[in-house]
Amino acid sequence: MSASELRGVWGTVLLPLDPDDGIDPGRLRAEVDFLTRSDLHGVYAHGTAGEFHTLTEAEYDQVNAVLATASSAVGKPFQIGASHPLAHASLARVRRARDLEPAAIQVILPDWIPLSEAEVLRFLDRVAQVAAPVPLVLYSPPHAKTQVGPDLLARIVTEVPAVIGIKTLDRDDAWFARMRSLAGRCALFVPGHRLASGLARGAHGSYSNIAALSPRGAAAWWRQMQTDPDGAADVERRIAEFFAAHVAPLAARGLGDPALDKFLAAVGGWADVGTRVRWPWVGAEESVVAPARADAWALLPELVIH
C-alpha cells in the first residue's frame, strides 16, 4: 500500500476477554469475521484500544493469525501494529508481522526515554529495513514522550520513505496547513469522531473509534462525507454531543482508550467483546451501556447500524 492508497475508515480488533483475562478465541474469530466482512476500508490489530501493551508474544501472534486468515479469505486489507515500548521487542514483532504480508505495519517510537530527532530517524530506518517491502504507519498518540511535529514528520518521510502515514490526535488548522507540503507522501489519519472536520482540513482517514461503535455506520458516514459534507458535519456535531454525555464522564474517571472503545462496541452491540479490559486497568460497568445505547439510537440513528 502506498501513501496515496492509504485512505478511509479502518476498524480495530478489540480483545474479548474471559474472566481470567485470557483471550476468548471463539469470540475473537466472530468479531474479526464481522469486521473483515464489513464495508470498512480495512481492519487493523494492536493499537492502544487493542491492548497491545498487555499481550504476551504468543497472544500477539494468535491475534495476528486470526486477522490475517480472515482478511485474506475475503480480500480485506489489514494492518498489524508492531508497537512495543522496548525497541528490540518492537523489531521482533515487525519481523513476524511482515511475514503475514499486511498492507502496512504500525509502529510507535520507543517510549521510556524521549528520543532526539536523530534517534527517531535511526529507529525508523532500521524498522523499515526489517519490514521491507511492507510500508510503515507511525502511531503518534498524545501521551507519547517523543512528539512528532510537522518539521520532524517531513524529515521522516524524506529520509525514511517507507513511512507512508501517521496516526495522530486531532490538530488545528495551522497544523494541517503545514502538513499540505507532504500531500501524496504521507497519509494523515485523525480520530474517528473528528473525521468529517479532519477530512475537510486535509486528513485522509481514521483508525476509527466510531468503527468501534458501528463498523457499518462508520463506513456509511465516510460515504456521506463524499456526497453530503454538510450532513456529515451535522453527524459529527451529534457525535460530540453523545461523547460529552457518555464518553467524557468515563474518561474523566480515568478510563483509558481500550475501556472507552469497548464501551462503544457494547453500545453498538455488533460484537460480543464485553467491557472488561485487562488487569490492572478498569473497564466501564455494564450498567452504563443501556442508557448510552438509548441515546445513541436517538442521536445517531444513521451510525448505530449492524
PDB file of C-alpha atoms in Angstrom:
ATOM      1  CA  MET A   1       0.000   0.000   0.000  1.00  0.00           C
ATOM      2  CA  SER A   2       1.270   3.468  -0.899  1.00  0.00           C
ATOM      3  CA  ALA A   3       0.599   6.790   0.796  1.00  0.00           C
ATOM      4  CA  SER A   4      -1.889   7.726  -1.931  1.00  0.00           C
ATOM      5  CA  GLU A   5      -3.736   4.423  -1.443  1.00  0.00           C
ATOM      6  CA  LEU A   6      -3.963   4.685   2.349  1.00  0.00           C
ATOM      7  CA  ARG A   7      -7.430   6.147   2.795  1.00  0.00           C
ATOM      8  CA  GLY A   8     -10.732   5.759   4.572  1.00  0.00           C
ATOM      9  CA  VAL A   9     -12.077   4.227   7.751  1.00  0.00           C
ATOM     10  CA  TRP A  10     -10.254   1.336   9.416  1.00  0.00           C
ATOM     11  CA  GLY A  11     -11.660  -0.655  12.318  1.00  0.00           C
ATOM     12  CA  THR A  12      -9.664  -2.090  15.203  1.00  0.00           C
ATOM     13  CA  VAL A  13      -9.657  -5.572  16.678  1.00  0.00           C
ATOM     14  CA  LEU A  14     -10.710  -5.449  20.350  1.00  0.00           C
ATOM     15  CA  LEU A  15      -9.823  -8.217  22.803  1.00  0.00           C
ATOM     16  CA  PRO A  16     -12.762 -10.342  24.030  1.00  0.00           C
ATOM     17  CA  LEU A  17     -11.599 -11.496  27.459  1.00  0.00           C
ATOM     18  CA  ASP A  18     -12.541 -14.405  29.717  1.00  0.00           C
ATOM     19  CA  PRO A  19     -12.972 -13.765  33.473  1.00  0.00           C
ATOM     20  CA  ASP A  20      -9.328 -14.814  33.955  1.00  0.00           C
ATOM     21  CA  ASP A  21      -8.137 -12.201  31.382  1.00  0.00           C
ATOM     22  CA  GLY A  22      -7.454 -14.803  28.699  1.00  0.00           C
ATOM     23  CA  ILE A  23      -8.431 -14.076  25.096  1.00  0.00           C
ATOM     24  CA  ASP A  24     -11.607 -15.935  24.096  1.00  0.00           C
ATOM     25  CA  PRO A  25     -10.697 -17.455  20.700  1.00  0.00           C
ATOM     26  CA  GLY A  26     -14.262 -18.093  19.545  1.00  0.00           C
ATOM     27  CA  ARG A  27     -15.454 -14.568  20.277  1.00  0.00           C
ATOM     28  CA  LEU A  28     -12.263 -13.178  18.718  1.00  0.00           C
ATOM     29  CA  ARG A  29     -12.860 -15.061  15.457  1.00  0.00           C
ATOM     30  CA  ALA A  30     -16.503 -13.954  15.349  1.00  0.00           C
ATOM     31  CA  GLU A  31     -15.523 -10.310  15.866  1.00  0.00           C
ATOM     32  CA  VAL A  32     -12.792 -10.404  13.228  1.00  0.00           C
ATOM     33  CA  ASP A  33     -15.104 -12.157  10.754  1.00  0.00           C
ATOM     34  CA  PHE A  34     -17.641  -9.367  11.197  1.00  0.00           C
ATOM     35  CA  LEU A  35     -15.005  -6.662  10.717  1.00  0.00           C
ATOM     36  CA  THR A  36     -13.474  -8.223   7.615  1.00  0.00           C
ATOM     37  CA  ARG A  37     -16.894  -8.723   6.022  1.00  0.00           C
ATOM     38  CA  SER A  38     -17.998  -5.147   6.719  1.00  0.00           C
ATOM     39  CA  ASP A  39     -17.558  -2.317   4.219  1.00  0.00           C
ATOM     40  CA  LEU A  40     -14.758  -0.683   6.198  1.00  0.00           C
ATOM     41  CA  HIS A  41     -11.708   0.155   4.104  1.00  0.00           C
ATOM     42  CA  GLY A  42      -9.592  -2.109   6.270  1.00  0.00           C
ATOM     43  CA  VAL A  43      -9.024  -3.710   9.663  1.00  0.00           C
ATOM     44  CA  TYR A  44      -6.047  -3.424  11.994  1.00  0.00           C
ATOM     45  CA  ALA A  45      -4.809  -5.006  15.192  1.00  0.00           C
ATOM     46  CA  HIS A  46      -2.688  -3.811  18.121  1.00  0.00           C
ATOM     47  CA  GLY A  47      -3.467  -0.155  18.508  1.00  0.00           C
ATOM     48  CA  THR A  48      -3.940   1.161  22.035  1.00  0.00           C
ATOM     49  CA  ALA A  49      -7.593   0.081  22.039  1.00  0.00           C
ATOM     50  CA  GLY A  50      -6.426  -3.434  21.134  1.00  0.00           C
ATOM     51  CA  GLU A  51      -4.421  -3.544  24.394  1.00  0.00           C
ATOM     52  CA  PHE A  52      -1.158  -4.383  22.614  1.00  0.00           C
ATOM     53  CA  HIS A  53       0.716  -3.278  25.732  1.00  0.00           C
ATOM     54  CA  THR A  54      -0.738  -6.244  27.678  1.00  0.00           C
ATOM     55  CA  LEU A  55      -0.029  -9.047  25.200  1.00  0.00           C
ATOM     56  CA  THR A  56       2.470 -11.847  25.501  1.00  0.00           C
ATOM     57  CA  GLU A  57       4.297 -12.665  22.283  1.00  0.00           C
ATOM     58  CA  ALA A  58       2.197 -15.837  21.871  1.00  0.00           C
ATOM     59  CA  GLU A  59      -1.009 -13.801  22.218  1.00  0.00           C
ATOM     60  CA  TYR A  60       0.308 -11.242  19.757  1.00  0.00           C
ATOM     61  CA  ASP A  61       0.866 -13.992  17.205  1.00  0.00           C
ATOM     62  CA  GLN A  62      -2.548 -15.510  17.981  1.00  0.00           C
ATOM     63  CA  VAL A  63      -4.405 -12.295  17.146  1.00  0.00           C
ATOM     64  CA  ASN A  64      -2.296 -11.764  14.019  1.00  0.00           C
ATOM     65  CA  ALA A  65      -3.065 -15.247  12.714  1.00  0.00           C
ATOM     66  CA  VAL A  66      -6.808 -14.770  13.178  1.00  0.00           C
ATOM     67  CA  LEU A  67      -6.749 -11.359  11.469  1.00  0.00           C
ATOM     68  CA  ALA A  68      -4.534 -12.416   8.553  1.00  0.00           C
ATOM     69  CA  THR A  69      -6.544 -15.582   7.873  1.00  0.00           C
ATOM     70  CA  ALA A  70      -9.935 -13.859   7.956  1.00  0.00           C
ATOM     71  CA  SER A  71      -8.777 -10.833   5.934  1.00  0.00           C
ATOM     72  CA  SER A  72      -7.070 -12.915   3.254  1.00  0.00           C
ATOM     73  CA  ALA A  73     -10.160 -15.091   2.867  1.00  0.00           C
ATOM     74  CA  VAL A  74     -12.270 -12.118   1.754  1.00  0.00           C
ATOM     75  CA  GLY A  75      -9.592  -9.825   0.287  1.00  0.00           C
ATOM     76  CA  LYS A  76      -9.877  -7.193   3.043  1.00  0.00           C
ATOM     77  CA  PRO A  77      -6.773  -5.010   3.525  1.00  0.00           C
ATOM     78  CA  PHE A  78      -5.340  -5.334   7.019  1.00  0.00           C
ATOM     79  CA  GLN A  79      -2.617  -3.700   9.066  1.00  0.00           C
ATOM     80  CA  ILE A  80      -0.719  -5.067  12.040  1.00  0.00           C
ATOM     81  CA  GLY A  81       0.590  -2.948  14.871  1.00  0.00           C
ATOM     82  CA  ALA A  82       4.074  -3.999  15.921  1.00  0.00           C
ATOM     83  CA  SER A  83       4.337  -1.499  18.723  1.00  0.00           C
ATOM     84  CA  HIS A  84       6.196  -2.144  21.957  1.00  0.00           C
ATOM     85  CA  PRO A  85       7.845   0.238  24.445  1.00  0.00           C
ATOM     86  CA  LEU A  86      11.042  -1.814  24.033  1.00  0.00           C
ATOM     87  CA  ALA A  87      12.715  -1.139  20.678  1.00  0.00           C
ATOM     88  CA  HIS A  88      14.121  -4.645  20.172  1.00  0.00           C
ATOM     89  CA  ALA A  89      10.791  -6.262  21.058  1.00  0.00           C
ATOM     90  CA  SER A  90       9.087  -3.994  18.527  1.00  0.00           C
ATOM     91  CA  LEU A  91      11.638  -5.011  15.913  1.00  0.00           C
ATOM     92  CA  ALA A  92      10.914  -8.684  16.546  1.00  0.00           C
ATOM     93  CA  ARG A  93       7.181  -8.040  16.181  1.00  0.00           C
ATOM     94  CA  VAL A  94       7.821  -6.187  12.914  1.00  0.00           C
ATOM     95  CA  ARG A  95       9.730  -9.178  11.566  1.00  0.00           C
ATOM     96  CA  ARG A  96       6.894 -11.596  12.349  1.00  0.00           C
ATOM     97  CA  ALA A  97       4.182  -9.194  11.139  1.00  0.00           C
ATOM     98  CA  ARG A  98       5.988  -8.700   7.825  1.00  0.00           C
ATOM     99  CA  ASP A  99       5.749 -12.409   7.050  1.00  0.00           C
ATOM    100  CA  LEU A 100       1.926 -12.183   7.116  1.00  0.00           C
ATOM    101  CA  GLU A 101       2.036  -9.641   4.246  1.00  0.00           C
ATOM    102  CA  PRO A 102      -0.179  -6.888   5.715  1.00  0.00           C
ATOM    103  CA  ALA A 103      -0.920  -3.689   3.811  1.00  0.00           C
ATOM    104  CA  ALA A 104       1.183  -1.798   6.376  1.00  0.00           C
ATOM    105  CA  ILE A 105       2.758  -2.206   9.795  1.00  0.00           C
ATOM    106  CA  GLN A 106       2.046   0.346  12.529  1.00  0.00           C
ATOM    107  CA  VAL A 107       4.799   1.284  14.983  1.00  0.00           C
ATOM    108  CA  ILE A 108       5.282   3.635  17.915  1.00  0.00           C
ATOM    109  CA  LEU A 109       8.559   5.224  18.942  1.00  0.00           C
ATOM    110  CA  PRO A 110      10.333   3.665  21.957  1.00  0.00           C
ATOM    111  CA  ASP A 111       8.680   5.259  24.937  1.00  0.00           C
ATOM    112  CA  TRP A 112      10.642   5.101  28.181  1.00  0.00           C
ATOM    113  CA  ILE A 113      13.214   7.788  27.357  1.00  0.00           C
ATOM    114  CA  PRO A 114      12.417  10.562  24.827  1.00  0.00           C
ATOM    115  CA  LEU A 115      14.316  10.349  21.535  1.00  0.00           C
ATOM    116  CA  SER A 116      16.269  13.020  19.715  1.00  0.00           C
ATOM    117  CA  GLU A 117      15.389  13.626  16.062  1.00  0.00           C
ATOM    118  CA  ALA A 118      18.451  11.657  15.016  1.00  0.00           C
ATOM    119  CA  GLU A 119      17.358   8.749  17.211  1.00  0.00           C
ATOM    120  CA  VAL A 120      13.819   8.840  15.766  1.00  0.00           C
ATOM    121  CA  LEU A 121      15.243   8.537  12.272  1.00  0.00           C
ATOM    122  CA  ARG A 122      17.696   5.834  13.352  1.00  0.00           C
ATOM    123  CA  PHE A 123      14.883   3.780  14.870  1.00  0.00           C
ATOM    124  CA  LEU A 124      12.520   4.114  11.910  1.00  0.00           C
ATOM    125  CA  ASP A 125      15.257   3.429   9.353  1.00  0.00           C
ATOM    126  CA  ARG A 126      16.079   0.077  10.946  1.00  0.00           C
ATOM    127  CA  VAL A 127      12.412  -0.826  11.369  1.00  0.00           C
ATOM    128  CA  ALA A 128      11.844  -0.025   7.689  1.00  0.00           C
ATOM    129  CA  GLN A 129      14.711  -2.294   6.670  1.00  0.00           C
ATOM    130  CA  VAL A 130      13.251  -5.193   8.652  1.00  0.00           C
ATOM    131  CA  ALA A 131       9.676  -4.533   7.473  1.00  0.00           C
ATOM    132  CA  ALA A 132      10.544  -4.262   3.766  1.00  0.00           C
ATOM    133  CA  PRO A 133       8.742  -4.474   1.444  1.00  0.00           C
ATOM    134  CA  VAL A 134       5.815  -3.727   3.789  1.00  0.00           C
ATOM    135  CA  PRO A 135       5.438   0.031   4.460  1.00  0.00           C
ATOM    136  CA  LEU A 136       5.079   1.682   7.865  1.00  0.00           C
ATOM    137  CA  VAL A 137       2.493   3.855   9.593  1.00  0.00           C
ATOM    138  CA  LEU A 138       3.765   5.890  12.528  1.00  0.00           C
ATOM    139  CA  TYR A 139       1.425   5.876  15.518  1.00  0.00           C
ATOM    140  CA  SER A 140       1.961   9.123  17.440  1.00  0.00           C
ATOM    141  CA  PRO A 141      -0.508   9.236  20.360  1.00  0.00           C
ATOM    142  CA  PRO A 142      -0.888  12.321  22.543  1.00  0.00           C
ATOM    143  CA  HIS A 143       0.729  10.622  25.543  1.00  0.00           C
ATOM    144  CA  ALA A 144       3.923   9.651  23.655  1.00  0.00           C
ATOM    145  CA  LYS A 145       7.098  11.018  25.229  1.00  0.00           C
ATOM    146  CA  THR A 146       8.502  11.893  21.796  1.00  0.00           C
ATOM    147  CA  GLN A 147       6.036  14.046  19.876  1.00  0.00           C
ATOM    148  CA  VAL A 148       6.284  14.232  16.092  1.00  0.00           C
ATOM    149  CA  GLY A 149       5.568  17.684  14.693  1.00  0.00           C
ATOM    150  CA  PRO A 150       5.319  18.731  11.032  1.00  0.00           C
ATOM    151  CA  ASP A 151       9.034  19.509  10.644  1.00  0.00           C
ATOM    152  CA  LEU A 152      10.132  16.160  12.056  1.00  0.00           C
ATOM    153  CA  LEU A 153       7.494  14.310  10.055  1.00  0.00           C
ATOM    154  CA  ALA A 154       8.770  15.991   6.881  1.00  0.00           C
ATOM    155  CA  ARG A 155      12.255  14.693   7.677  1.00  0.00           C
ATOM    156  CA  ILE A 156      10.879  11.226   8.398  1.00  0.00           C
ATOM    157  CA  VAL A 157       9.024  10.801   5.110  1.00  0.00           C
ATOM    158  CA  THR A 158      12.004  12.216   3.202  1.00  0.00           C
ATOM    159  CA  GLU A 159      14.704  10.118   4.868  1.00  0.00           C
ATOM    160  CA  VAL A 160      12.566   7.021   5.573  1.00  0.00           C
ATOM    161  CA  PRO A 161      10.139   6.877   2.627  1.00  0.00           C
ATOM    162  CA  ALA A 162       8.769   3.559   3.863  1.00  0.00           C
ATOM    163  CA  VAL A 163       6.697   5.656   6.314  1.00  0.00           C
ATOM    164  CA  ILE A 164       3.502   6.273   4.326  1.00  0.00           C
ATOM    165  CA  GLY A 165       1.159   7.508   7.049  1.00  0.00           C
ATOM    166  CA  ILE A 166       0.752   8.849  10.552  1.00  0.00           C
ATOM    167  CA  LYS A 167      -1.957   8.232  13.118  1.00  0.00           C
ATOM    168  CA  THR A 168      -2.209  11.268  15.343  1.00  0.00           C
ATOM    169  CA  LEU A 169      -4.520  13.229  17.617  1.00  0.00           C
ATOM    170  CA  ASP A 170      -6.854  15.971  16.455  1.00  0.00           C
ATOM    171  CA  ARG A 171      -4.993  19.005  15.131  1.00  0.00           C
ATOM    172  CA  ASP A 172      -5.783  22.642  14.355  1.00  0.00           C
ATOM    173  CA  ASP A 173      -5.956  24.455  11.021  1.00  0.00           C
ATOM    174  CA  ALA A 174      -2.381  25.692  11.299  1.00  0.00           C
ATOM    175  CA  TRP A 175      -1.061  22.141  11.679  1.00  0.00           C
ATOM    176  CA  PHE A 176      -2.964  20.943   8.628  1.00  0.00           C
ATOM    177  CA  ALA A 177      -1.701  23.916   6.641  1.00  0.00           C
ATOM    178  CA  ARG A 178       1.884  22.970   7.464  1.00  0.00           C
ATOM    179  CA  MET A 179       1.212  19.365   6.514  1.00  0.00           C
ATOM    180  CA  ARG A 180      -0.030  20.151   2.994  1.00  0.00           C
ATOM    181  CA  SER A 181       3.516  20.058   1.657  1.00  0.00           C
ATOM    182  CA  LEU A 182       3.536  16.320   2.453  1.00  0.00           C
ATOM    183  CA  ALA A 183       0.424  15.582   0.372  1.00  0.00           C
ATOM    184  CA  GLY A 184       0.962  12.408  -1.628  1.00  0.00           C
ATOM    185  CA  ARG A 185       3.863  11.297   0.562  1.00  0.00           C
ATOM    186  CA  CYS A 186       2.154  10.787   3.926  1.00  0.00           C
ATOM    187  CA  ALA A 187      -1.470   9.919   4.681  1.00  0.00           C
ATOM    188  CA  LEU A 188      -2.845  11.760   7.714  1.00  0.00           C
ATOM    189  CA  PHE A 189      -5.197   9.805   9.976  1.00  0.00           C
ATOM    190  CA  VAL A 190      -7.193  11.556  12.703  1.00  0.00           C
ATOM    191  CA  PRO A 191      -9.552  10.383  15.483  1.00  0.00           C
ATOM    192  CA  GLY A 192     -12.754   8.794  14.226  1.00  0.00           C
ATOM    193  CA  HIS A 193     -15.142  11.142  15.982  1.00  0.00           C
ATOM    194  CA  ARG A 194     -13.456  14.124  14.294  1.00  0.00           C
ATOM    195  CA  LEU A 195     -13.156  12.662  10.813  1.00  0.00           C
ATOM    196  CA  ALA A 196     -15.618  14.911   8.963  1.00  0.00           C
ATOM    197  CA  SER A 197     -13.879  18.103  10.099  1.00  0.00           C
ATOM    198  CA  GLY A 198     -10.471  16.469   9.700  1.00  0.00           C
ATOM    199  CA  LEU A 199     -11.239  15.424   6.134  1.00  0.00           C
ATOM    200  CA  ALA A 200     -12.338  18.970   5.312  1.00  0.00           C
ATOM    201  CA  ARG A 201      -8.948  20.242   6.533  1.00  0.00           C
ATOM    202  CA  GLY A 202      -6.839  17.708   4.661  1.00  0.00           C
ATOM    203  CA  ALA A 203      -6.922  14.402   6.551  1.00  0.00           C
ATOM    204  CA  HIS A 204      -7.155  11.164   4.587  1.00  0.00           C
ATOM    205  CA  GLY A 205      -8.876   8.814   7.008  1.00  0.00           C
ATOM    206  CA  SER A 206      -9.142   7.426  10.503  1.00  0.00           C
ATOM    207  CA  TYR A 207      -8.256   4.417  12.601  1.00  0.00           C
ATOM    208  CA  SER A 208     -11.685   4.883  13.965  1.00  0.00           C
ATOM    209  CA  ASN A 209     -13.330   4.786  17.370  1.00  0.00           C
ATOM    210  CA  ILE A 210     -16.611   5.293  15.502  1.00  0.00           C
ATOM    211  CA  ALA A 211     -15.939   1.947  13.820  1.00  0.00           C
ATOM    212  CA  ALA A 212     -15.807   0.546  17.361  1.00  0.00           C
ATOM    213  CA  LEU A 213     -19.345   1.860  17.848  1.00  0.00           C
ATOM    214  CA  SER A 214     -20.540   0.525  14.487  1.00  0.00           C
ATOM    215  CA  PRO A 215     -18.295  -0.640  11.611  1.00  0.00           C
ATOM    216  CA  ARG A 216     -21.065  -0.304   9.050  1.00  0.00           C
ATOM    217  CA  GLY A 217     -22.211   3.034  10.450  1.00  0.00           C
ATOM    218  CA  ALA A 218     -18.661   4.409  10.301  1.00  0.00           C
ATOM    219  CA  ALA A 219     -18.329   3.326   6.669  1.00  0.00           C
ATOM    220  CA  ALA A 220     -21.700   4.878   5.816  1.00  0.00           C
ATOM    221  CA  TRP A 221     -20.621   8.147   7.443  1.00  0.00           C
ATOM    222  CA  TRP A 222     -17.465   8.163   5.314  1.00  0.00           C
ATOM    223  CA  ARG A 223     -19.580   7.826   2.177  1.00  0.00           C
ATOM    224  CA  GLN A 224     -21.746  10.688   3.373  1.00  0.00           C
ATOM    225  CA  MET A 225     -18.621  12.859   3.714  1.00  0.00           C
ATOM    226  CA  GLN A 226     -18.017  12.425  -0.016  1.00  0.00           C
ATOM    227  CA  THR A 227     -21.562  13.306  -1.126  1.00  0.00           C
ATOM    228  CA  ASP A 228     -23.075  15.420   1.673  1.00  0.00           C
ATOM    229  CA  PRO A 229     -20.349  17.154   3.699  1.00  0.00           C
ATOM    230  CA  ASP A 230     -22.814  19.422   5.474  1.00  0.00           C
ATOM    231  CA  GLY A 231     -24.859  16.437   6.607  1.00  0.00           C
ATOM    232  CA  ALA A 232     -21.683  14.641   7.691  1.00  0.00           C
ATOM    233  CA  ALA A 233     -20.676  17.700   9.718  1.00  0.00           C
ATOM    234  CA  ASP A 234     -24.033  17.576  11.480  1.00  0.00           C
ATOM    235  CA  VAL A 235     -23.399  13.925  12.342  1.00  0.00           C
ATOM    236  CA  GLU A 236     -20.056  14.963  13.853  1.00  0.00           C
ATOM    237  CA  ARG A 237     -21.834  17.597  15.928  1.00  0.00           C
ATOM    238  CA  ARG A 238     -24.208  14.965  17.283  1.00  0.00           C
ATOM    239  CA  ILE A 239     -21.330  12.549  17.914  1.00  0.00           C
ATOM    240  CA  ALA A 240     -19.738  15.265  20.051  1.00  0.00           C
ATOM    241  CA  GLU A 241     -22.988  15.603  21.969  1.00  0.00           C
ATOM    242  CA  PHE A 242     -23.107  11.854  22.576  1.00  0.00           C
ATOM    243  CA  PHE A 243     -19.440  11.745  23.616  1.00  0.00           C
ATOM    244  CA  ALA A 244     -19.922  14.648  26.028  1.00  0.00           C
ATOM    245  CA  ALA A 245     -22.801  12.824  27.703  1.00  0.00           C
ATOM    246  CA  HIS A 246     -21.414   9.289  27.824  1.00  0.00           C
ATOM    247  CA  VAL A 247     -17.721   9.004  26.883  1.00  0.00           C
ATOM    248  CA  ALA A 248     -16.220  12.090  28.525  1.00  0.00           C
ATOM    249  CA  PRO A 249     -17.503  11.146  32.017  1.00  0.00           C
ATOM    250  CA  LEU A 250     -15.802   7.749  31.735  1.00  0.00           C
ATOM    251  CA  ALA A 251     -12.580   9.361  30.549  1.00  0.00           C
ATOM    252  CA  ALA A 252     -12.784  11.875  33.421  1.00  0.00           C
ATOM    253  CA  ARG A 253     -12.875   8.928  35.842  1.00  0.00           C
ATOM    254  CA  GLY A 254      -9.588   7.723  34.348  1.00  0.00           C
ATOM    255  CA  LEU A 255     -10.781   5.004  31.972  1.00  0.00           C
ATOM    256  CA  GLY A 256      -8.369   4.592  29.080  1.00  0.00           C
ATOM    257  CA  ASP A 257      -8.869   4.141  25.350  1.00  0.00           C
ATOM    258  CA  PRO A 258      -9.325   0.335  25.481  1.00  0.00           C
ATOM    259  CA  ALA A 259     -12.139   0.740  28.012  1.00  0.00           C
ATOM    260  CA  LEU A 260     -13.747   3.546  26.015  1.00  0.00           C
ATOM    261  CA  ASP A 261     -13.670   1.681  22.705  1.00  0.00           C
ATOM    262  CA  LYS A 262     -15.040  -1.488  24.316  1.00  0.00           C
ATOM    263  CA  PHE A 263     -17.782   0.616  25.846  1.00  0.00           C
ATOM    264  CA  LEU A 264     -18.623   1.959  22.384  1.00  0.00           C
ATOM    265  CA  ALA A 265     -18.686  -1.561  20.946  1.00  0.00           C
ATOM    266  CA  ALA A 266     -21.049  -2.649  23.722  1.00  0.00           C
ATOM    267  CA  VAL A 267     -23.294   0.326  22.963  1.00  0.00           C
ATOM    268  CA  GLY A 268     -23.281  -0.557  19.265  1.00  0.00           C
ATOM    269  CA  GLY A 269     -23.957  -4.208  20.032  1.00  0.00           C
ATOM    270  CA  TRP A 270     -22.340  -5.573  16.866  1.00  0.00           C
ATOM    271  CA  ALA A 271     -19.857  -7.904  18.566  1.00  0.00           C
ATOM    272  CA  ASP A 272     -19.613  -9.874  21.799  1.00  0.00           C
ATOM    273  CA  VAL A 273     -16.477  -8.142  23.029  1.00  0.00           C
ATOM    274  CA  GLY A 274     -17.593  -7.117  26.516  1.00  0.00           C
ATOM    275  CA  THR A 275     -16.444  -4.136  28.540  1.00  0.00           C
ATOM    276  CA  ARG A 276     -13.731  -5.947  30.521  1.00  0.00           C
ATOM    277  CA  VAL A 277     -10.141  -4.764  30.000  1.00  0.00           C
ATOM    278  CA  ARG A 278      -7.014  -6.437  31.236  1.00  0.00           C
ATOM    279  CA  TRP A 279      -5.734  -6.009  34.757  1.00  0.00           C
ATOM    280  CA  PRO A 280      -4.754  -3.638  36.235  1.00  0.00           C
ATOM    281  CA  TRP A 281      -6.897  -1.351  34.067  1.00  0.00           C
ATOM    282  CA  VAL A 282     -10.609  -0.902  34.678  1.00  0.00           C
ATOM    283  CA  GLY A 283     -13.441  -1.122  32.157  1.00  0.00           C
ATOM    284  CA  ALA A 284     -16.846   0.527  32.055  1.00  0.00           C
ATOM    285  CA  GLU A 285     -19.647  -1.000  34.097  1.00  0.00           C
ATOM    286  CA  GLU A 286     -22.325  -2.852  32.159  1.00  0.00           C
ATOM    287  CA  SER A 287     -24.904  -0.578  33.818  1.00  0.00           C
ATOM    288  CA  VAL A 288     -23.791   2.443  31.781  1.00  0.00           C
ATOM    289  CA  VAL A 289     -24.287   0.707  28.433  1.00  0.00           C
ATOM    290  CA  ALA A 290     -28.093   0.659  28.167  1.00  0.00           C
ATOM    291  CA  PRO A 291     -28.638   4.402  28.796  1.00  0.00           C
ATOM    292  CA  ALA A 292     -25.893   5.228  26.283  1.00  0.00           C
ATOM    293  CA  ARG A 293     -27.414   2.863  23.737  1.00  0.00           C
ATOM    294  CA  ALA A 294     -30.786   4.585  24.043  1.00  0.00           C
ATOM    295  CA  ASP A 295     -29.170   7.972  23.466  1.00  0.00           C
ATOM    296  CA  ALA A 296     -27.129   6.635  20.538  1.00  0.00           C
ATOM    297  CA  TRP A 297     -30.276   5.397  18.812  1.00  0.00           C
ATOM    298  CA  ALA A 298     -31.920   8.781  19.392  1.00  0.00           C
ATOM    299  CA  LEU A 299     -28.956  10.974  18.438  1.00  0.00           C
ATOM    300  CA  LEU A 300     -27.136   8.849  15.844  1.00  0.00           C
ATOM    301  CA  PRO A 301     -29.596   6.507  14.113  1.00  0.00           C
ATOM    302  CA  GLU A 302     -27.585   6.629  10.862  1.00  0.00           C
ATOM    303  CA  LEU A 303     -24.490   5.349  12.697  1.00  0.00           C
ATOM    304  CA  VAL A 304     -25.819   2.643  15.010  1.00  0.00           C
ATOM    305  CA  ILE A 305     -26.493   0.075  12.308  1.00  0.00           C
ATOM    306  CA  HIS A 306     -25.429  -3.543  12.063  1.00  0.00           C
TER     307      HIS A 306
END
